[in-house]
CSV table of C-alpha atoms in Angstrom, one decimal:
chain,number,residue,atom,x,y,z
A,14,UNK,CA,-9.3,-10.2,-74.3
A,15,UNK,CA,-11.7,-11.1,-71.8
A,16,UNK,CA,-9.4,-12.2,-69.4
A,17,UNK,CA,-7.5,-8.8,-69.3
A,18,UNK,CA,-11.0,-7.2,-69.0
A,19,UNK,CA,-11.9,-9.0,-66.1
A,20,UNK,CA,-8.6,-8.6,-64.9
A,21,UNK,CA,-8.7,-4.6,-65.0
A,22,UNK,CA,-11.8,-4.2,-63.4
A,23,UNK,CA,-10.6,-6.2,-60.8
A,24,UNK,CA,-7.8,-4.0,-60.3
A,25,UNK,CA,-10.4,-0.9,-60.6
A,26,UNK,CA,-12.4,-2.4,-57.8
A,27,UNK,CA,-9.5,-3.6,-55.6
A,28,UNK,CA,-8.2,0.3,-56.4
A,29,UNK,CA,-11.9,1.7,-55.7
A,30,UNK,CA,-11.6,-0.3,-52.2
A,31,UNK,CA,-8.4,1.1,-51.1
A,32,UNK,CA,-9.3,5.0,-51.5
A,33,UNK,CA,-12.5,3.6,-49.5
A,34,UNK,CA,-10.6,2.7,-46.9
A,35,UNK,CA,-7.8,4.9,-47.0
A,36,UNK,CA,-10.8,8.1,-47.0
A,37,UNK,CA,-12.5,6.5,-43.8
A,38,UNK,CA,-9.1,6.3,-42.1
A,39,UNK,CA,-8.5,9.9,-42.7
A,40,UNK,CA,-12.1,10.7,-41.9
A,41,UNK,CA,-11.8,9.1,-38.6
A,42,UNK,CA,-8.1,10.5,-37.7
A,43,UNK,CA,-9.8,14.2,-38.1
A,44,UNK,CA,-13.2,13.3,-36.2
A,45,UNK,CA,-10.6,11.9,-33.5
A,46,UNK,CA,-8.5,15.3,-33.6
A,47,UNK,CA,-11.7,17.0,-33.7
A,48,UNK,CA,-13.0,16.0,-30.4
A,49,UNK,CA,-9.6,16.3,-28.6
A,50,UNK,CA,-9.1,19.7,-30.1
A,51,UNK,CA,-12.8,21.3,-29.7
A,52,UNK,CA,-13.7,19.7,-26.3
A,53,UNK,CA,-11.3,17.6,-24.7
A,54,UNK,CA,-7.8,19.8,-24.5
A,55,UNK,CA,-9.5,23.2,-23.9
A,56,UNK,CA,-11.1,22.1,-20.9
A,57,UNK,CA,-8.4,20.0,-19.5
A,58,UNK,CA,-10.4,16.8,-19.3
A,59,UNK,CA,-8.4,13.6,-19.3
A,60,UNK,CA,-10.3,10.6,-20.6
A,61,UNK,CA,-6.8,8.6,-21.3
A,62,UNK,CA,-4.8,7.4,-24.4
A,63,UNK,CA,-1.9,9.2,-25.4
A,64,UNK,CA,-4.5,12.7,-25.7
A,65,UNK,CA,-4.4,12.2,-21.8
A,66,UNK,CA,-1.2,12.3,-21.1
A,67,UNK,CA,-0.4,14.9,-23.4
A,68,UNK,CA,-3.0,16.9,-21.5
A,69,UNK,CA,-1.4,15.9,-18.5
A,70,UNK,CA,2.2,16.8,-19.4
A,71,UNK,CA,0.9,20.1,-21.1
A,72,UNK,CA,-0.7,21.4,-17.7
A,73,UNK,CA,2.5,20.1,-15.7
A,74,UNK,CA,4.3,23.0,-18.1
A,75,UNK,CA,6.3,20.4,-20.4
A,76,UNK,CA,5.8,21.7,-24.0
A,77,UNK,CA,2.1,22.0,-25.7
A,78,UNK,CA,-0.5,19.2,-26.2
A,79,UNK,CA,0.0,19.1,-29.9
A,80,UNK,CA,3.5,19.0,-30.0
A,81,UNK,CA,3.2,15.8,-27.1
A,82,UNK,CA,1.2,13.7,-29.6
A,83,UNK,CA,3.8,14.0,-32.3
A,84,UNK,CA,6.2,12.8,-29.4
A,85,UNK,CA,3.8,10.5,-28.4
A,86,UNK,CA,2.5,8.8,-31.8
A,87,UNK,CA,5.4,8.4,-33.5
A,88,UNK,CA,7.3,7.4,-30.1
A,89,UNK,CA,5.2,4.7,-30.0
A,90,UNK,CA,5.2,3.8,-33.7
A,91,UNK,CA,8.4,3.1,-33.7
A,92,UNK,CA,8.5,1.3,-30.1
A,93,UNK,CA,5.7,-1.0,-32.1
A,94,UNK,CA,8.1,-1.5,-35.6
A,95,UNK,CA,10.8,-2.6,-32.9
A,96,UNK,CA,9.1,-4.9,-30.9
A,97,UNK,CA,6.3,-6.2,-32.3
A,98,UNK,CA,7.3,-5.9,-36.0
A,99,UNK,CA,6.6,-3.1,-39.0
A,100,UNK,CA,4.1,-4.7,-40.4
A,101,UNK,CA,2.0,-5.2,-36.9
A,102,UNK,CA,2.2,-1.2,-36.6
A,103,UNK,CA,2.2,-0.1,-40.3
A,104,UNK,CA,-2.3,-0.2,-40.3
A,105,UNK,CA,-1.5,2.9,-38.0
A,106,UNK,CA,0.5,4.6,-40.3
A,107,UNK,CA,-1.7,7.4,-41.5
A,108,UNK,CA,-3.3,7.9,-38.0
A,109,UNK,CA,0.6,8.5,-36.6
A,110,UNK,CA,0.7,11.0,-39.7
A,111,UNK,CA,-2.4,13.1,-40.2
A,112,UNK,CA,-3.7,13.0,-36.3
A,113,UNK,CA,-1.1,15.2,-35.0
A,114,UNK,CA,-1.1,17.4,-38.2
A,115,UNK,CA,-5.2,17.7,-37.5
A,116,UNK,CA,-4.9,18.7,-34.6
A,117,UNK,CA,-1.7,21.1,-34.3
A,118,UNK,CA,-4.1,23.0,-36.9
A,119,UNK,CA,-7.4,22.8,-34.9
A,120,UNK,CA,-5.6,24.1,-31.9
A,121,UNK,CA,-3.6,26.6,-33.4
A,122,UNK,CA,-5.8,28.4,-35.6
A,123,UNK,CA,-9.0,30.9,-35.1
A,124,UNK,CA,-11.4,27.7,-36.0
A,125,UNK,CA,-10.7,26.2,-32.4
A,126,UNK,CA,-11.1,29.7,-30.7
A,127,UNK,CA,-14.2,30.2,-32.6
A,128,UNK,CA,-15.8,27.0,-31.6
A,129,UNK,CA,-15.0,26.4,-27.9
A,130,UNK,CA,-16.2,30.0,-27.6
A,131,UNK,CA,-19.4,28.8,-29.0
A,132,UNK,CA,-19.2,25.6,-26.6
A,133,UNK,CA,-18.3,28.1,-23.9
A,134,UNK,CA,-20.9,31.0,-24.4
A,135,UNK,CA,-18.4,33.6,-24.1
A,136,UNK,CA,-17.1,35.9,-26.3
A,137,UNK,CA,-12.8,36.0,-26.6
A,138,UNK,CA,-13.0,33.2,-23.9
A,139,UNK,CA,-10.0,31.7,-25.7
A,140,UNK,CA,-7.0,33.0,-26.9
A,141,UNK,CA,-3.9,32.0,-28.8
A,142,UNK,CA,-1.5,31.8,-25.7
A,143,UNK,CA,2.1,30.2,-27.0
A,144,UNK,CA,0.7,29.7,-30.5
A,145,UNK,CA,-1.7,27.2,-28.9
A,146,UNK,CA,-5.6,27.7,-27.9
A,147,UNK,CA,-5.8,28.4,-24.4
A,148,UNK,CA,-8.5,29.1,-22.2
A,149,UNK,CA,-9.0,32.9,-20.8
A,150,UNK,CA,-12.2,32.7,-19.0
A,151,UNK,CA,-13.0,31.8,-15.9
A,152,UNK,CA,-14.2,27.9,-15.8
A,153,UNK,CA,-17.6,26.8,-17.4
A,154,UNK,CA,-20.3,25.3,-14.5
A,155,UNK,CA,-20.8,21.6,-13.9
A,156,UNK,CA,-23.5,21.1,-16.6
A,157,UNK,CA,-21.7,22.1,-19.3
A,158,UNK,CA,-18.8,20.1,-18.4
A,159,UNK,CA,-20.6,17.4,-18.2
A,160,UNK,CA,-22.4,17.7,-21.9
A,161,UNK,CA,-18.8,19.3,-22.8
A,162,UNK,CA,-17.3,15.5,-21.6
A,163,UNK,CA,-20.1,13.7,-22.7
A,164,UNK,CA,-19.2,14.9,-26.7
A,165,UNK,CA,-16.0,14.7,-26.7
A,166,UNK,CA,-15.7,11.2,-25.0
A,167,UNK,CA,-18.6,10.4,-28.1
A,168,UNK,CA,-16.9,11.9,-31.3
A,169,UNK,CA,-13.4,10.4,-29.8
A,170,UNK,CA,-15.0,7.1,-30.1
A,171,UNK,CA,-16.9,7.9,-33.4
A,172,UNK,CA,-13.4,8.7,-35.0
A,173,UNK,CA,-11.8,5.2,-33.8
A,174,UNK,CA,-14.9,2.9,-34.6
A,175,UNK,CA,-14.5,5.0,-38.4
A,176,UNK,CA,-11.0,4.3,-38.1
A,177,UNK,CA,-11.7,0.6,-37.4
A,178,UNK,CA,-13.8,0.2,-40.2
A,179,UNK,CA,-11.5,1.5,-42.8
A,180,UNK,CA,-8.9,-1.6,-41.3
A,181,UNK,CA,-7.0,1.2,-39.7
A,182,UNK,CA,-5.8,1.6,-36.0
A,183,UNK,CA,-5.5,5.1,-33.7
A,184,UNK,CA,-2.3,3.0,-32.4
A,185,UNK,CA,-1.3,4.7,-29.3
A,186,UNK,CA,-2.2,2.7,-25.9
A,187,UNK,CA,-3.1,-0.4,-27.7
A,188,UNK,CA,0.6,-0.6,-28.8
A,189,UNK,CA,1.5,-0.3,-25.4
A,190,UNK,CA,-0.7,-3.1,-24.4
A,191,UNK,CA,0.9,-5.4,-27.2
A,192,UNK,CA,3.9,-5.0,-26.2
A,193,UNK,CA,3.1,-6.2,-22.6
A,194,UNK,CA,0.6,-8.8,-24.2
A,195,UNK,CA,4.1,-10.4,-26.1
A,196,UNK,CA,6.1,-10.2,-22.8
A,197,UNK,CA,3.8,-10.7,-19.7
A,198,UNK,CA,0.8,-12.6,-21.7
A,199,UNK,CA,-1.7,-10.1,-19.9
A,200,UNK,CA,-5.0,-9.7,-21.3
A,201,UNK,CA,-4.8,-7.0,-24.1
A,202,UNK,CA,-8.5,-5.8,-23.2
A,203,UNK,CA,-7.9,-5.7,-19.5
A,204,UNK,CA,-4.5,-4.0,-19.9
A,205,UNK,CA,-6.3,-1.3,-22.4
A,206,UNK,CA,-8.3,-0.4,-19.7
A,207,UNK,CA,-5.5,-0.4,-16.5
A,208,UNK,CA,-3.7,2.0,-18.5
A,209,UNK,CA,-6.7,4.2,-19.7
A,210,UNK,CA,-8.0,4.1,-15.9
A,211,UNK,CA,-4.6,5.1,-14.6
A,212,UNK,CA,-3.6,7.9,-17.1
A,213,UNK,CA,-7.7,9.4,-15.8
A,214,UNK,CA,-6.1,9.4,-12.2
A,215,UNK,CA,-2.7,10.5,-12.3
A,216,UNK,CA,-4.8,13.5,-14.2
A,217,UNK,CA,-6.8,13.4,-11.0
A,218,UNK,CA,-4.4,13.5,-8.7
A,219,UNK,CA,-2.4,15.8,-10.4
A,220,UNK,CA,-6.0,18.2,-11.1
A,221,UNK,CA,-5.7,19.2,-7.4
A,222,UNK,CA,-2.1,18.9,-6.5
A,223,UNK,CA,-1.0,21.4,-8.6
A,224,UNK,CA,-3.2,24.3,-8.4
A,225,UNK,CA,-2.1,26.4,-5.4
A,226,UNK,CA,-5.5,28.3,-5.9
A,227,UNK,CA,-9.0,26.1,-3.7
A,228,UNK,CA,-11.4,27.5,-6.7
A,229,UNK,CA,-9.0,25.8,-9.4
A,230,UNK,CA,-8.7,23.1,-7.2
A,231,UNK,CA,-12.4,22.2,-7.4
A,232,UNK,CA,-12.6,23.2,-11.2
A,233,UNK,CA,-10.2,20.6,-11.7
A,234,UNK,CA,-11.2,17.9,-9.9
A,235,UNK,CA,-14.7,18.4,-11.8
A,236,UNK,CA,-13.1,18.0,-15.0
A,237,UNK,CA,-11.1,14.8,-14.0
A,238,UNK,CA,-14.3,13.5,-12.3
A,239,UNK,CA,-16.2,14.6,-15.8
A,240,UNK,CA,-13.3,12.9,-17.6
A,241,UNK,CA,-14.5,9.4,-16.3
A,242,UNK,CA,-17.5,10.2,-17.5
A,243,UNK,CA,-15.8,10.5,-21.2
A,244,UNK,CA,-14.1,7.6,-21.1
A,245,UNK,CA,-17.3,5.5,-20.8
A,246,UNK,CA,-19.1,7.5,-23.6
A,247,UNK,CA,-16.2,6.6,-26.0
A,248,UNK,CA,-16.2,2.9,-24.8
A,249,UNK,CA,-19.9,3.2,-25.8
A,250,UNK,CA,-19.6,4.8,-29.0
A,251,UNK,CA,-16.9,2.5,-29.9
A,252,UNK,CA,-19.0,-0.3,-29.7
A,253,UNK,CA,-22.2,1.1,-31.6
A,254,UNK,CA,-20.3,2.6,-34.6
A,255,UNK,CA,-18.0,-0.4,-35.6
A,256,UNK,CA,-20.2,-3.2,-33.9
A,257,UNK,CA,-23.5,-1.8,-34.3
A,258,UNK,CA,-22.9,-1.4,-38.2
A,259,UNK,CA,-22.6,-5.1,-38.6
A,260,UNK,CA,-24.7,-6.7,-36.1
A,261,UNK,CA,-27.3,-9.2,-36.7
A,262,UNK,CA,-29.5,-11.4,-35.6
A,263,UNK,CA,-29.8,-15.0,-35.6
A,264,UNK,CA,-33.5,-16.5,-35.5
A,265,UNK,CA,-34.4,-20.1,-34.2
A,266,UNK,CA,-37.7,-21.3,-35.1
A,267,UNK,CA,-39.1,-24.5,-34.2
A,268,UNK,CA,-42.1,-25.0,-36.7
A,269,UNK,CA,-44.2,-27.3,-38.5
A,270,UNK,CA,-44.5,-25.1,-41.6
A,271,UNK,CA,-40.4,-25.5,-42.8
A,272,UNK,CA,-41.2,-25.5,-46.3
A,273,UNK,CA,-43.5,-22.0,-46.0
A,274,UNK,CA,-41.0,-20.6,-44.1
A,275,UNK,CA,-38.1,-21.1,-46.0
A,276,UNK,CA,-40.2,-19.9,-49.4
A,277,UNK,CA,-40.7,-16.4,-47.1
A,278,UNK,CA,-37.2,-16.2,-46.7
A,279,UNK,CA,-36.0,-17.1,-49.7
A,280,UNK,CA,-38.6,-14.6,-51.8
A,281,UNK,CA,-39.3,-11.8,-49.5
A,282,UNK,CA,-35.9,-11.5,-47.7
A,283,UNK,CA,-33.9,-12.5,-50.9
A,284,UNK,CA,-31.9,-14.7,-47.9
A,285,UNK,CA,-31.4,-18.4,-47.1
A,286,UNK,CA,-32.4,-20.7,-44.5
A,287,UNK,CA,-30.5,-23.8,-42.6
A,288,UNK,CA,-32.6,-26.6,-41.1
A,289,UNK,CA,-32.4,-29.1,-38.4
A,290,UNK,CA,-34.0,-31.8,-37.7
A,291,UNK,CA,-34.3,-32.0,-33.5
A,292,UNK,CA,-35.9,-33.7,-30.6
A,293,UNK,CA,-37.9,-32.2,-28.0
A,294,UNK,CA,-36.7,-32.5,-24.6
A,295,UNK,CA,-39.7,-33.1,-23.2
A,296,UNK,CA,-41.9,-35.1,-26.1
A,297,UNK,CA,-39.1,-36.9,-27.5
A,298,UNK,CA,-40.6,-36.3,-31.2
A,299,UNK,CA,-39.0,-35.4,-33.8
A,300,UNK,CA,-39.5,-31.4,-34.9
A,301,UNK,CA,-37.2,-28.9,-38.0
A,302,UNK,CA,-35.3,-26.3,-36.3
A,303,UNK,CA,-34.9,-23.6,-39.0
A,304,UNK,CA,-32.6,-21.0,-38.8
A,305,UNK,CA,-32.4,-17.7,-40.3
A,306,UNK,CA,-29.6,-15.2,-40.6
A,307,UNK,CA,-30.6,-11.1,-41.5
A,308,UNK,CA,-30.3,-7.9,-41.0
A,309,UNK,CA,-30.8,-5.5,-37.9
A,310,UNK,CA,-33.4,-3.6,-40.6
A,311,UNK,CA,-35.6,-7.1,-41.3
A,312,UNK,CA,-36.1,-7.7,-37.7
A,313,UNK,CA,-39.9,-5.8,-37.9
A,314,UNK,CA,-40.5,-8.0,-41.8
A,315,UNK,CA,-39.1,-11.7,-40.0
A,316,UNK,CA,-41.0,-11.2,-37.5
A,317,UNK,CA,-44.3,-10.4,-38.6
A,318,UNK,CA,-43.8,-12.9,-41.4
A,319,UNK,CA,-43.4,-15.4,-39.0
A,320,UNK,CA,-46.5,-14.9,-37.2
A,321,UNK,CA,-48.3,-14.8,-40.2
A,322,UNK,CA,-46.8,-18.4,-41.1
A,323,UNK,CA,-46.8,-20.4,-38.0
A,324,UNK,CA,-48.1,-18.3,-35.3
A,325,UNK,CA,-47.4,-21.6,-33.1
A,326,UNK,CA,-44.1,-21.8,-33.5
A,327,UNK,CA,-41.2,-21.8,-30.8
A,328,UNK,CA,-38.4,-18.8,-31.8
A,329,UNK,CA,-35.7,-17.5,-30.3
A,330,UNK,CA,-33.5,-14.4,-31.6
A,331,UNK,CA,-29.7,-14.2,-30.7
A,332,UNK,CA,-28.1,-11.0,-31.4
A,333,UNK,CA,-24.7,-11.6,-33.5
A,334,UNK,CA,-22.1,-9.3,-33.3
A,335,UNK,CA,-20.4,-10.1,-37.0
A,336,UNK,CA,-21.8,-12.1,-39.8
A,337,UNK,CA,-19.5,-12.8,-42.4
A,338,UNK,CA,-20.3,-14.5,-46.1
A,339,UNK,CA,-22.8,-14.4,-49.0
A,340,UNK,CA,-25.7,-11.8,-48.4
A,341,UNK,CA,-23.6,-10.4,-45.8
A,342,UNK,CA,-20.1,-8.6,-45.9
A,343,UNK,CA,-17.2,-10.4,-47.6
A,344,UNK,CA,-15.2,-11.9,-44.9
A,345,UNK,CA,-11.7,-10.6,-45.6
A,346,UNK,CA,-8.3,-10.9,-43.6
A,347,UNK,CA,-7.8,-8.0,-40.9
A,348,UNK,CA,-4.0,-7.9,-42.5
A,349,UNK,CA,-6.3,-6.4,-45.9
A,350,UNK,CA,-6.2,-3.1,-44.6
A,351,UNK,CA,-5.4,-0.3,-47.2
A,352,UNK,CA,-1.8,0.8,-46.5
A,353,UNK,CA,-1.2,-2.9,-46.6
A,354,UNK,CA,-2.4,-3.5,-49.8
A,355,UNK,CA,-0.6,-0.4,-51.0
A,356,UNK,CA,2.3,-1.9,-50.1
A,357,UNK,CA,1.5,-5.2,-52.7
A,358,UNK,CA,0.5,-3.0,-55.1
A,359,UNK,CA,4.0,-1.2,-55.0
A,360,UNK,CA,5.7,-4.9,-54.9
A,361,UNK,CA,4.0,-5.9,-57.7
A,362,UNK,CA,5.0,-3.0,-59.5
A,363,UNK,CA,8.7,-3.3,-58.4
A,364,UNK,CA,8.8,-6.9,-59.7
A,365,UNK,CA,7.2,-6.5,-62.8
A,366,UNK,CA,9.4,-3.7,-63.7
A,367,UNK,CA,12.4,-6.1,-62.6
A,368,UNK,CA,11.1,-8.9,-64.9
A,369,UNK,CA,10.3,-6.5,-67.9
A,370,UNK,CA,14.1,-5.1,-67.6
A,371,UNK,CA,15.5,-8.8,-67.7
């Protein structure tokens, strides 16, 4: 009785994780469509990924941005499910579902004409033009472009670092840079960025190509040059939501007081401690290295606890960028995402169904 007790609470918390994950996917796919819809597409800014060149196709007058990322997403899917196998590309399965949705319906309904006017600080600035939102007014100045760029480049990489931590994937580029990783062997990272930095200045280029009028011309080029500017704030807030959440630190501390130090740890930081036994480079005697593991949060409490302890002690703090294990977060496969363990569940159900009929 036990057992199967156990066993379904398990399966409740396994169940509990899944809609976790599943929910910050979803969040993040909408906070991604967000900032493409509300800041990004209006104003024409191209900051790259697949939004980028559907900005850039839109503007050459091929079809609408929305209707390019279904194109685009599922395009690209599918290129990923054929070359690099379904179950590489199947953690960007509800991203390639719900991100064009979100955004065909941010772009194509009064709420995006209600907020860039609000961004913009003009009344009926935007109108519905072809079903889509489409801006009426003349430009907005440099300033505002700027801030404009500035939040959208943020919340865009808000939505993927959510996205990340939910063991999802916005897909798009990075499948791209896969496939070329498979092939060529190229760097994905570096590859990432060759095709992000070249999607920004074909959008360049093209920002004061095609306008016959000088004054569009110059509005253009402002966004392109602002879109640059985007790129780097997503890069950055990329990094702080889905790096920054689990960063650490790591503390050194050459003392003479192991045993004091290890009882603050292990009573007022409810943590453990590893020690060393070294040799200084210079004395040649024989000193404990202990080393301490903890959160961004206890930096302030280790530290003052260690001066009170062994003010004379040699420390250094490294800054670790994931810490995996007890007291921290379980460290767990980056194949456990929630579509994936959907997918088992479903299997499990299909076979036990299959034994229960034989």
């Amino acid at each position: 009785m036990q057992k199967i007790f156990n066993k379904i609470k398990e399966n409740k918390k396994r169940i509990l994780h899944l809609l976790y994950q599943f929910v910050l996917v979803l969040i993040g796919t909408f906070v991604l469509a967000v900032a493409n819809a509300f800041f990004l597409v209006p104003f024409s800014i191209v900051s790259g990924g697949i939004s980028g060149i559907g900005i850039i196709l839109a503007d050459a007058g091929f079809l609408t941005v929305d209707i390019w990322q279904y194109i685009l997403c599922w395009g690209l899917f599918f290129l990923g499910s054929l070359i690099l196998g379904f179950k590489f590309t199947f953690n960007t399965l509800v991203s390639t579902i719900f991100y064009p949705i979100f955004l065909s319906i941010l772009v194509r309904t009064p709420i995006g004409l209600n907020f860039v006017d609000l961004l913009y600080g003009v009344e009926g600035a935007t109108q519905l033009v072809n079903g889509v939102l489409t801006i009426q007014a003349p430009l907005a100045d440099a300033g505002r472009m700027l801030i404009i760029a500035l939040f959208g480049g943020a919340l865009v990489g808000v939505g993927c670092g959510i996205t990340f931590i939910g063991g999802g994937s916005t897909g798009g580029i990075d499948i791209i840079s896969f496939v070329l990783n498979k092939y060529t062997g190229f760097s994905i990272a570096a590859s990432t960025f060759i095709i992000d930095a070249a999607v920004v200045v074909v959008g360049l280029i093209l920002d004061i190509v095609l306008p016959g009028d000088f004054n569009m011309v110059v509005v253009n080029f402002l966004a392109g040059i602002v879109g640059i500017i985007g790129a780097f704030a997503c890069s950055m807030a990329v990094d702080y939501v889905y790096s920054a959440s689990n960063r650490s630190y790591v503390c050194d501390v050459v003392t003479s007081k192991p045993d004091e130090l290890t009882e603050f740890v292990n009573k007022d930081l409810d943590r453990s401690t590893t020690i060393f036994k070294v040799i200084g480079g210079y004395t040649k005697e024989e000193k404990t290295l202990v080393r301490i593991v903890f959160a961004r949060r206890e930096y302030v409490k280790v530290k003052d606890g260690l001066a009170k302890i062994d003010p004379d002690a040699f420390i250094t703090y490294t800054q670790s960028q994931f810490v995996n294990g007890e007291g921290f977060k379980r460290n767990v496969s980056s194949k456990d995402n929630s579509i994936s363990e959907i997918s088992n569940l479903i299997k499990k159900l299909k076979n036990r169904k299959e034994n229960d009929g034989k």
